[in-house]
Amino acid sequence: MESVLALGGLVLLRDSVEWEGRSLLKALVKKSALWLIYHDLFRDPLSWSRTGEALPGGPLGALQAMCRRTDPGPFTIALDSLSWLLLHLPCTAVCQALCALSHQHSRPGGSCPAEPVRVLGLLHEELHGPGALGALSSLAQTEVTLSGAMGQASAHILSRRPRQRPAHQTQWFSILPDFSLDLQGGPPLESQPHPDPHTPPVDPTAHVTFNLHLSKKEKEAKDSLTLPFQFSSEKQQALLRPRPGQATSHIFYEPDAYDDLDQEDPDDDLDV
Amino acid sequence: MFPELNNLLNITPDRAEQGKLTLLCDAKTDGSFLVHHFLSFYLKANCKVCFVALIQSFSHYNIVGQKLGVSLTAARECGQLVFLEGLKSSVDVFFRAQAEPHPLQFLREADAGNLQPLYEFVRETLKPMDDGQAAWRCPVLLVDDLSVLLSLGLGAVAVLDFIHYCRVAVCWERKGNIVALAHDSGDGEDKENDILLNGLSHQSHLILRAEGLATGFCRDVHGQLRILWRTPSQPTAQRDGSLTYQYKIQDKSVSFFAKGMSPAVL
């Protein structure tokens, strides 16, 4: 899980209805943030209230304002959720804003390069088509897909480092009530139904009214029988060298006057 | 309300949770029994209920409510229940004066509208009473159902925005609850409905999904109910977060049993 926060750029947290990702987002924010600024776009994202408290430009305006930050230092932006942005804004606008955010490398006239910006975005997979998901996936440096089994959540982490092959990793984890991450070694032990050792296996042939068993002589005859289509070495030899005295089939043919026995010119039309 | 369903959800009218969005959905069956359950549950829990009923008339819910032990007429008269009867009041949209926006104003609009007037209606209905007396325990918004709004011309995003704003006003500001029913067509052809259902699922704390049996109609088992808890900090949640039971609807109650354990087959 450390690799998720090690790289800069866009980190996509893909969750589903069965395995929610908001807790992991909060846990990652807690792990990475020393100083937290909370932009409350939950209460009035569409400016329906007339109190004038809504941020100008709505959520996209707030996002674009973050692109224009001037203070140095590592910067993590957590978006809950990218799905909301994709449902309300064109995919291209969202992608452009994310691209501008995560690729801030130098400031105008900057004497020192700015620290990479890390963007943690929560994405609900079922809400979007393959186009939008593919576009965001191509922008992401790291993708964390949530799933799980037997009540235990797991994260499949795909990391893309420049000039390296993408790295896959699966991590089982749980989120504690204080939003700290508890990493687990492996999947939970599967509970298989164990057969009851005290029950003896039942013999189904025990109480039938007909005889299903073979006598010793019958068993020997059965074992020594060769099957007609089973190819053994004896059969091979028998085919290659027919035994003397064995009746083989012959064809008796008497040619009449019109038969041409010359195999060189079967149609008899060569005028050589 | 159905006591067996309360046991499965581990709630009672005295110990109702607050600040939660419960999504009811049905696939290949009728999940309206869940709506009747929560309506009677919250009335018995002494909550103020705003019921946006777009599917049936008031008398229908009243008749069923009486079987479950609540009188909607009495609740409406004493102010505990505010009932928006969609079937009747939608006609008012066309014949009423246009000075004040009607909650169902979107029916008049030619282009894709939004549900802001309906949200304002809900917020106004469930705002705290000015006299300072806490007459009711917590506000509850009940919607039957949200899928019909798609049929009436709204987009899925507009309905999701409405629920988002209701969550802000009811769940977050007033610590109340929302219960909404949405249908699942199941065949994947209705993209808008799928977006609505998935979007609602992601906003919900509890999902109750009533499904018809895969093998078809059965006289003794009417369907199965899947309960999915989405709040990770839910102390009473099962280890895998979901339970599945089969049920049979009777005249005044619904009985629940584990899969394959219907009394008719045992």
Coordinates of C-alpha atoms in Angstrom, one line a residue:
Chain A
M1 CA 0.0 0.0 0.0
E2 CA 3.0 2.3 0.4
S3 CA 3.4 2.3 -3.4
V4 CA 0.0 4.0 -3.7
L5 CA 1.3 7.1 -1.9
A6 CA 4.8 6.9 -3.2
L7 CA 4.2 8.0 -6.7
G8 CA 2.7 11.4 -7.5
G9 CA 0.1 11.9 -10.1
L10 CA -3.5 10.6 -10.2
V11 CA -4.4 7.7 -8.0
L12 CA -7.8 6.2 -9.0
L13 CA -9.7 4.4 -6.3
R14 CA -12.3 2.3 -8.1
D15 CA -15.0 1.0 -5.8
S16 CA -18.3 -0.7 -6.3
V17 CA -21.6 -1.0 -4.4
E18 CA -20.5 -4.2 -2.7
W19 CA -17.0 -2.8 -1.7
E20 CA -17.1 0.8 -0.9
G21 CA -14.0 2.9 -1.2
R22 CA -14.7 6.0 0.8
S23 CA -13.2 4.6 4.0
L24 CA -10.0 3.7 2.1
L25 CA -9.9 7.3 0.7
K26 CA -10.2 8.7 4.2
A27 CA -7.5 6.3 5.4
L28 CA -5.1 7.4 2.7
V29 CA -5.9 11.0 3.3
K30 CA -5.1 10.5 7.0
K31 CA -1.9 8.7 6.1
S32 CA -0.6 11.3 3.6
A33 CA -1.8 14.6 4.9
L34 CA -0.1 16.7 7.5
W35 CA -2.3 19.6 6.9
L36 CA -5.9 19.3 5.7
I37 CA -8.0 21.9 3.9
Y38 CA -11.6 20.8 3.5
H39 CA -13.5 22.2 0.6
D40 CA -17.2 21.7 1.4
L41 CA -18.9 21.1 -1.9
F42 CA -21.3 18.6 -0.4
R43 CA -23.9 21.1 1.0
D44 CA -24.6 23.0 -2.2
P45 CA -22.8 21.8 -5.2
L46 CA -25.3 23.2 -7.7
S47 CA -25.9 26.5 -6.0
W48 CA -29.5 25.7 -5.2
S49 CA -29.5 27.6 -2.0
R50 CA -29.7 31.3 -2.2
T51 CA -27.5 32.1 0.7
G52 CA -24.6 33.0 -1.5
E53 CA -22.2 30.6 0.3
A54 CA -21.6 28.4 -2.8
L55 CA -18.2 28.6 -4.3
P56 CA -18.0 30.5 -7.6
G57 CA -17.7 28.2 -10.6
G58 CA -18.9 25.2 -8.7
P59 CA -16.8 22.2 -8.1
L60 CA -14.9 22.5 -11.4
G61 CA -14.0 26.1 -10.5
A62 CA -12.7 25.0 -7.2
L63 CA -10.6 22.3 -8.9
Q64 CA -9.2 24.8 -11.4
A65 CA -8.4 27.2 -8.6
M66 CA -6.2 24.5 -7.1
C67 CA -4.2 24.3 -10.3
R68 CA -3.1 27.9 -9.7
R69 CA -1.5 27.3 -6.3
T70 CA 1.8 29.0 -5.7
D71 CA 3.0 27.5 -2.5
P72 CA 5.6 24.8 -2.7
G73 CA 5.7 21.6 -0.8
P74 CA 4.0 18.2 -1.3
F75 CA 0.4 18.5 -2.1
T76 CA -2.4 15.9 -2.0
I77 CA -5.8 16.5 -3.3
A78 CA -8.6 14.0 -2.4
L79 CA -11.7 14.1 -4.6
D80 CA -14.9 12.5 -3.3
S81 CA -16.0 11.8 -5.9
L82 CA -14.8 11.8 -9.4
S83 CA -18.0 10.1 -10.3
W84 CA -20.0 13.2 -9.3
L85 CA -17.8 15.3 -11.6
L86 CA -18.2 12.9 -14.5
L87 CA -21.9 12.8 -14.2
H88 CA -22.3 16.6 -14.2
L89 CA -19.4 17.8 -16.4
P90 CA -18.1 16.6 -19.8
C91 CA -15.5 13.9 -19.5
T92 CA -13.0 16.1 -21.4
A93 CA -13.3 18.9 -18.9
V94 CA -12.7 16.6 -16.0
C95 CA -9.7 15.0 -17.7
Q96 CA -8.2 18.3 -18.6
A97 CA -8.5 19.5 -15.0
L98 CA -7.0 16.3 -13.6
C99 CA -4.2 16.5 -16.2
A100 CA -3.4 20.1 -15.2
L101 CA -3.5 19.2 -11.5
S102 CA -1.3 16.2 -11.6
H103 CA 1.3 17.4 -14.0
Q104 CA 2.4 20.5 -12.2
H105 CA 6.1 20.3 -12.3
S106 CA 7.4 23.8 -12.6
R107 CA 6.3 27.2 -11.7
P108 CA 6.7 30.2 -14.0
G109 CA 10.2 31.6 -13.4
G110 CA 10.7 28.9 -10.7
S111 CA 14.1 28.4 -9.3
C112 CA 13.3 25.0 -7.9
P113 CA 10.9 22.4 -9.2
A114 CA 7.6 22.1 -7.4
E115 CA 6.9 18.9 -5.5
P116 CA 4.7 16.5 -7.5
V117 CA 1.0 16.8 -6.8
R118 CA -0.8 13.7 -5.7
V119 CA -4.5 13.4 -6.6
L120 CA -6.6 10.7 -4.9
G121 CA -9.9 10.3 -6.8
L122 CA -12.8 8.1 -5.8
L123 CA -14.5 6.5 -8.7
H124 CA -17.7 4.4 -8.7
E125 CA -17.2 1.9 -11.4
E126 CA -20.8 1.0 -12.2
L127 CA -21.8 4.6 -13.0
H128 CA -19.7 5.1 -16.1
G129 CA -19.2 3.7 -19.5
P130 CA -16.0 2.1 -20.7
G131 CA -15.0 5.4 -22.5
A132 CA -14.9 7.5 -19.4
L133 CA -13.3 4.7 -17.3
G134 CA -10.7 4.2 -20.0
A135 CA -9.9 7.9 -20.3
L136 CA -9.3 8.2 -16.5
S137 CA -7.4 5.0 -16.4
S138 CA -5.0 6.3 -19.0
L139 CA -4.4 9.4 -16.9
A140 CA -3.8 7.5 -13.7
Q141 CA -0.3 6.6 -12.4
T142 CA -1.9 4.2 -9.9
E143 CA -5.2 2.3 -10.0
V144 CA -6.6 0.7 -6.9
T145 CA -9.5 -1.6 -7.5
L146 CA -11.5 -2.7 -4.5
S147 CA -13.0 -6.1 -4.1
G148 CA -12.9 -8.7 -1.5
A149 CA -14.1 -12.1 -0.3
M150 CA -15.5 -13.6 2.9
G151 CA -16.1 -10.1 4.4
Q152 CA -12.5 -9.1 3.9
A153 CA -11.6 -6.2 1.6
S154 CA -8.8 -6.4 -0.9
A155 CA -7.2 -3.8 -3.1
H156 CA -5.7 -4.7 -6.4
I157 CA -3.0 -2.1 -7.1
L158 CA -1.7 -1.3 -10.6
S159 CA 1.2 1.1 -10.6
R160 CA 2.6 2.6 -13.7
R161 CA 6.1 4.0 -13.4
P162 CA 7.6 5.8 -16.3
R163 CA 9.8 3.6 -18.5
Q164 CA 8.9 0.5 -16.5
R165 CA 6.4 -2.2 -16.8
P166 CA 3.1 -1.8 -14.8
A167 CA 3.4 -3.5 -11.5
H168 CA 0.5 -5.5 -10.0
Q169 CA 0.0 -6.2 -6.4
T170 CA -3.0 -7.4 -4.3
Q171 CA -3.2 -6.3 -0.7
W172 CA -5.8 -7.5 1.9
F173 CA -6.7 -4.8 4.4
S174 CA -9.3 -3.5 6.8
I175 CA -10.0 0.0 8.0
L176 CA -10.1 0.6 11.7
P177 CA -12.6 2.9 13.3
D178 CA -10.1 5.7 13.5
F179 CA -9.4 5.4 9.8
S180 CA -6.0 3.8 10.1
L181 CA -5.1 1.1 7.7
D182 CA -4.7 -2.5 9.0
L183 CA -2.8 -4.5 6.3
Q184 CA -3.4 -8.2 6.3
G185 CA -1.1 -10.9 5.0
G186 CA -3.5 -12.9 2.9
P187 CA -7.0 -13.8 2.2
P188 CA -9.1 -15.2 5.0
L189 CA -9.1 -18.9 5.5
E190 CA -11.8 -20.4 3.5
S191 CA -14.4 -22.3 5.5
Q192 CA -14.9 -25.6 3.7
P193 CA -17.5 -28.0 4.8
H194 CA -15.5 -30.8 6.4
P195 CA -17.0 -34.3 6.1
D196 CA -18.0 -35.8 9.4
P197 CA -15.2 -38.2 10.3
H198 CA -17.5 -40.3 12.5
T199 CA -19.8 -41.3 9.7
P200 CA -18.6 -44.4 7.9
P201 CA -18.9 -44.4 4.1
V202 CA -22.0 -46.2 2.9
D203 CA -21.5 -49.1 0.5
P204 CA -24.3 -48.8 -2.0
T205 CA -23.9 -52.4 -3.3
A206 CA -24.5 -53.9 0.1
H207 CA -28.2 -54.6 -0.1
V208 CA -29.1 -55.1 -3.7
T209 CA -30.9 -58.3 -4.8
F210 CA -28.6 -59.2 -7.7
N211 CA -25.0 -60.1 -7.8
L212 CA -22.6 -57.3 -8.7
H213 CA -19.4 -59.1 -7.7
L214 CA -17.1 -61.2 -9.9
S215 CA -15.7 -64.5 -8.9
K216 CA -11.9 -65.1 -9.1
K217 CA -12.0 -66.9 -12.4
E218 CA -14.2 -64.2 -13.9
K219 CA -11.8 -61.6 -12.7
E220 CA -8.8 -63.3 -14.3
A221 CA -10.7 -63.8 -17.6
K222 CA -11.6 -60.1 -17.6
D223 CA -8.1 -58.9 -16.9
S224 CA -6.6 -61.1 -19.6
L225 CA -8.9 -59.9 -22.3
T226 CA -7.5 -57.6 -24.9
L227 CA -9.8 -55.0 -26.2
P228 CA -10.4 -55.1 -29.9
F229 CA -9.3 -51.5 -30.6
Q230 CA -6.5 -51.3 -28.1
F231 CA -3.2 -51.2 -30.0
S232 CA -0.6 -53.3 -28.3
S233 CA 2.8 -54.6 -29.5
E234 CA 1.4 -58.0 -30.3
K235 CA -1.2 -56.5 -32.5
Q236 CA 1.4 -54.5 -34.3
Q237 CA 3.5 -57.5 -35.0
A238 CA 0.5 -59.5 -36.2
L239 CA -0.3 -56.7 -38.7
L240 CA 3.2 -56.3 -40.0
R241 CA 3.9 -60.0 -40.6
P242 CA 0.9 -62.1 -41.4
R243 CA 1.3 -65.6 -39.9
P244 CA 1.8 -68.5 -42.4
G245 CA -1.3 -70.5 -42.9
Q246 CA -3.4 -67.5 -42.0
A247 CA -6.1 -67.1 -44.6
T248 CA -5.6 -63.9 -46.4
S249 CA -7.9 -62.5 -49.0
H250 CA -7.0 -62.8 -52.7
I251 CA -8.4 -61.1 -55.7
F252 CA -8.6 -63.3 -58.9
Y253 CA -8.8 -61.3 -62.0
E254 CA -8.9 -62.4 -65.6
P255 CA -8.2 -59.6 -68.1
D256 CA -10.3 -59.6 -71.2
A257 CA -9.3 -58.3 -74.7
Y258 CA -10.0 -54.7 -74.1
D259 CA -8.0 -54.3 -70.9
D260 CA -4.8 -52.4 -71.2
L261 CA -2.3 -53.7 -68.7
D262 CA 0.3 -51.1 -69.6
Q263 CA 0.4 -48.8 -66.6
E264 CA 2.5 -46.2 -68.5
D265 CA -0.3 -45.0 -70.7
P266 CA -3.6 -45.9 -69.1
D267 CA -5.7 -43.9 -71.6
D268 CA -3.8 -45.1 -74.6
D269 CA -3.8 -41.7 -76.2
L270 CA -0.1 -41.0 -76.4
D271 CA 1.2 -40.8 -79.9
V272 CA 4.8 -41.2 -79.3
Chain B
M1 CA -44.6 -2.6 10.3
F2 CA -43.4 -6.2 10.1
P3 CA -41.8 -7.3 13.4
E4 CA -39.8 -10.0 11.6
L5 CA -38.2 -7.5 9.3
N6 CA -37.3 -5.3 12.3
N7 CA -35.5 -8.3 13.8
L8 CA -33.5 -8.9 10.7
L9 CA -32.5 -5.2 10.6
N10 CA -32.0 -5.1 14.3
I11 CA -34.1 -2.0 14.7
T12 CA -37.2 -1.1 16.8
P13 CA -39.3 2.1 16.7
D14 CA -37.6 3.1 19.9
R15 CA -34.1 2.5 18.6
A16 CA -34.3 3.8 15.1
E17 CA -31.0 5.0 13.6
Q18 CA -30.7 8.5 12.4
G19 CA -29.0 10.2 9.5
K20 CA -29.3 7.2 7.2
L21 CA -30.4 6.7 3.6
T22 CA -32.1 3.4 3.0
L23 CA -32.6 2.3 -0.6
L24 CA -35.4 -0.1 -1.4
C25 CA -35.3 -1.8 -4.7
D26 CA -37.2 -4.5 -6.4
A27 CA -36.4 -6.7 -9.4
K28 CA -39.0 -8.9 -11.0
T29 CA -41.3 -8.5 -8.1
D30 CA -43.3 -5.8 -6.2
G31 CA -41.3 -4.3 -3.4
S32 CA -44.0 -1.9 -2.2
F33 CA -44.5 -4.0 1.0
L34 CA -41.2 -2.5 2.1
V35 CA -42.6 1.0 1.6
H36 CA -45.6 0.2 3.8
H37 CA -43.3 -1.3 6.4
F38 CA -41.2 1.8 6.7
L39 CA -44.2 4.2 6.6
S40 CA -45.8 2.4 9.5
F41 CA -42.5 2.0 11.3
Y42 CA -41.6 5.6 11.3
L43 CA -45.1 6.7 12.2
K44 CA -45.0 4.4 15.2
A45 CA -41.5 5.7 16.0
N46 CA -43.1 9.2 16.5
C47 CA -41.2 10.7 13.6
K48 CA -42.4 13.4 11.3
V49 CA -42.8 11.9 7.9
C50 CA -42.9 13.6 4.5
F51 CA -44.2 11.1 2.1
V52 CA -43.8 11.8 -1.6
A53 CA -46.2 9.3 -3.1
L54 CA -46.2 9.3 -6.8
I55 CA -47.5 5.8 -7.5
Q56 CA -50.7 5.2 -5.5
S57 CA -53.4 7.3 -3.9
F58 CA -53.7 8.3 -0.3
S59 CA -56.5 5.8 0.3
H60 CA -54.4 2.9 -0.9
Y61 CA -51.7 3.6 1.6
N62 CA -54.3 4.3 4.3
I63 CA -56.0 0.9 3.8
V64 CA -52.7 -1.0 4.0
G65 CA -51.6 1.2 6.9
Q66 CA -54.7 0.3 8.9
K67 CA -53.8 -3.4 8.5
L68 CA -50.4 -2.6 9.9
G69 CA -51.8 -0.6 12.8
V70 CA -51.4 3.0 11.8
S71 CA -54.0 5.5 10.7
L72 CA -52.6 7.8 8.0
T73 CA -55.7 10.0 8.2
A74 CA -55.1 10.7 11.9
A75 CA -51.4 11.2 11.4
R76 CA -52.1 13.7 8.6
E77 CA -54.6 15.6 10.7
C78 CA -52.3 16.0 13.6
G79 CA -49.4 17.1 11.4
Q80 CA -47.2 14.1 11.8
L81 CA -47.6 13.1 8.2
V82 CA -47.3 15.4 5.2
F83 CA -48.6 13.5 2.2
L84 CA -47.8 14.7 -1.3
E85 CA -50.2 12.8 -3.5
G86 CA -48.6 12.9 -6.9
L87 CA -51.5 11.4 -8.8
K88 CA -53.8 14.2 -7.7
S89 CA -51.5 17.2 -7.4
S90 CA -49.9 16.7 -10.8
V91 CA -53.1 18.0 -12.3
D92 CA -52.7 21.2 -10.2
V93 CA -49.5 21.9 -12.1
F94 CA -51.5 22.8 -15.1
F95 CA -54.5 24.4 -13.5
R96 CA -53.0 26.3 -10.7
A97 CA -51.7 29.9 -10.9
Q98 CA -48.1 30.0 -11.7
A99 CA -47.1 32.4 -8.9
E100 CA -45.5 29.8 -6.7
P101 CA -43.6 26.9 -8.1
H102 CA -45.3 23.6 -7.6
P103 CA -43.3 20.7 -6.2
L104 CA -43.9 18.8 -9.5
Q105 CA -43.1 21.8 -11.6
F106 CA -40.8 19.8 -13.8
L107 CA -43.9 18.3 -15.5
R108 CA -44.5 21.7 -17.2
E109 CA -41.0 22.2 -18.4
A110 CA -40.2 21.3 -22.0
D111 CA -36.5 20.7 -21.5
A112 CA -34.9 18.5 -19.0
G113 CA -35.7 20.1 -15.7
N114 CA -34.5 19.6 -12.1
L115 CA -36.3 18.7 -8.9
Q116 CA -35.3 21.9 -7.0
P117 CA -39.0 22.8 -6.3
L118 CA -39.6 19.4 -4.9
Y119 CA -36.5 19.7 -2.8
E120 CA -37.7 23.1 -1.5
F121 CA -41.1 21.5 -0.7
V122 CA -39.4 18.7 1.3
R123 CA -37.1 21.1 3.1
E124 CA -40.0 23.4 4.0
T125 CA -42.1 20.5 5.3
L126 CA -39.4 19.0 7.5
K127 CA -37.9 22.2 8.9
P128 CA -37.9 22.5 12.6
M129 CA -41.0 23.9 14.2
D130 CA -40.7 27.5 15.3
D131 CA -42.4 27.1 18.6
G132 CA -39.3 25.2 19.8
Q133 CA -41.2 22.2 21.0
A134 CA -39.7 18.9 19.7
A135 CA -43.0 17.3 18.9
W136 CA -41.6 14.6 16.7
R137 CA -38.4 12.6 17.0
C138 CA -36.7 13.1 13.7
P139 CA -37.8 13.9 10.2
V140 CA -38.2 11.2 7.7
L141 CA -38.5 11.5 3.9
L142 CA -40.2 8.6 2.1
V143 CA -40.4 8.5 -1.7
D144 CA -42.5 6.0 -3.7
D145 CA -40.9 5.8 -6.1
L146 CA -37.9 7.4 -7.8
S147 CA -38.0 5.3 -11.0
V148 CA -41.2 6.9 -12.2
L149 CA -39.5 10.2 -12.3
L150 CA -37.4 8.9 -15.2
S151 CA -40.5 8.0 -17.0
L152 CA -41.8 11.5 -16.5
G153 CA -38.9 13.0 -18.4
L154 CA -36.2 13.6 -15.8
G155 CA -32.7 12.5 -16.2
A156 CA -31.0 10.1 -13.7
V157 CA -28.6 12.9 -12.7
A158 CA -31.4 15.2 -11.8
V159 CA -33.0 12.6 -9.5
L160 CA -29.5 11.9 -8.0
D161 CA -29.1 15.6 -7.4
F162 CA -32.5 15.7 -5.7
I163 CA -31.6 12.9 -3.3
H164 CA -28.2 14.5 -2.7
Y165 CA -29.8 17.7 -1.6
C166 CA -32.4 15.9 0.5
R167 CA -29.5 14.0 2.2
V168 CA -27.9 17.3 3.1
A169 CA -31.1 18.8 4.4
V170 CA -32.7 15.7 6.1
C171 CA -29.9 13.4 7.0
W172 CA -27.0 15.8 7.6
E173 CA -28.6 18.9 8.9
R174 CA -31.7 17.5 10.7
K175 CA -30.3 14.0 11.5
G176 CA -33.3 12.4 9.9
N177 CA -33.7 9.5 7.5
I178 CA -34.6 9.0 3.9
V179 CA -36.2 5.9 2.5
A180 CA -36.7 5.7 -1.3
L181 CA -37.9 2.9 -3.6
A182 CA -36.4 2.4 -7.1
H183 CA -37.1 -0.4 -9.5
D184 CA -34.5 -2.5 -11.2
S185 CA -35.4 -3.6 -14.7
G186 CA -32.7 -6.2 -14.5
D187 CA -32.1 -6.6 -18.2
G188 CA -29.5 -3.9 -18.5
E189 CA -31.3 -2.1 -21.3
D190 CA -32.4 0.9 -19.4
K191 CA -29.1 2.8 -19.0
E192 CA -30.7 5.7 -17.2
N193 CA -32.3 3.5 -14.6
D194 CA -29.1 1.6 -14.1
I195 CA -27.2 4.9 -13.4
L196 CA -30.0 6.0 -11.0
L197 CA -29.9 2.7 -9.2
N198 CA -26.1 2.5 -8.9
G199 CA -25.8 6.1 -8.0
L200 CA -28.4 5.7 -5.2
S201 CA -26.7 2.5 -4.0
H202 CA -23.5 4.4 -3.6
Q203 CA -25.2 7.1 -1.5
S204 CA -27.1 4.6 0.7
H205 CA -26.2 3.2 4.1
L206 CA -28.6 0.2 3.8
I207 CA -29.9 -1.5 0.7
L208 CA -33.0 -3.8 0.8
R209 CA -33.4 -5.6 -2.5
A210 CA -36.5 -7.7 -3.1
E211 CA -36.1 -10.1 -5.9
G212 CA -38.5 -12.6 -7.5
L213 CA -37.4 -16.2 -7.4
A214 CA -35.2 -17.3 -10.3
T215 CA -37.4 -20.3 -10.8
G216 CA -40.6 -18.3 -11.2
F217 CA -43.8 -17.8 -9.2
C218 CA -44.3 -19.9 -6.1
R219 CA -47.4 -19.9 -3.9
D220 CA -45.5 -20.3 -0.7
V221 CA -42.4 -18.2 -1.3
H222 CA -43.1 -14.9 -2.9
G223 CA -39.5 -13.8 -3.3
Q224 CA -36.2 -13.2 -1.6
L225 CA -34.9 -10.2 0.2
R226 CA -31.2 -9.2 0.2
I227 CA -30.0 -6.9 2.9
L228 CA -26.8 -5.1 2.3
W229 CA -25.2 -2.8 4.9
R230 CA -22.8 -0.3 3.4
T231 CA -21.7 1.5 6.5
P232 CA -18.3 0.0 7.4
S233 CA -18.7 1.1 11.0
Q234 CA -22.0 -0.6 11.4
P235 CA -21.6 -2.6 14.6
T236 CA -24.4 -5.0 13.9
A237 CA -23.4 -5.7 10.3
Q238 CA -22.7 -9.3 9.4
R239 CA -19.1 -10.2 8.5
D240 CA -19.8 -10.3 4.8
G241 CA -22.1 -7.2 4.9
S242 CA -25.2 -8.9 3.4
L243 CA -27.9 -11.3 4.3
T244 CA -30.4 -13.1 2.1
Y245 CA -33.8 -14.3 3.2
Q246 CA -36.9 -15.6 1.5
Y247 CA -40.3 -14.2 2.4
K248 CA -44.0 -14.8 2.1
I249 CA -46.4 -11.9 2.2
Q250 CA -49.6 -12.6 4.2
D251 CA -52.6 -10.4 4.8
K252 CA -51.2 -8.4 7.7
S253 CA -47.6 -9.5 8.0
V254 CA -44.6 -10.8 6.1
S255 CA -42.8 -13.9 7.3
F256 CA -39.1 -14.3 6.6
F257 CA -37.1 -17.5 6.6
A258 CA -33.7 -18.7 5.5
K259 CA -33.4 -19.9 1.9
G260 CA -35.0 -23.2 1.4
M261 CA -36.6 -23.2 4.8
S262 CA -40.1 -22.2 4.0
P263 CA -42.6 -23.9 6.3
A264 CA -44.4 -25.2 3.3
V265 CA -41.5 -27.4 2.3
L266 CA -40.2 -28.5 5.7

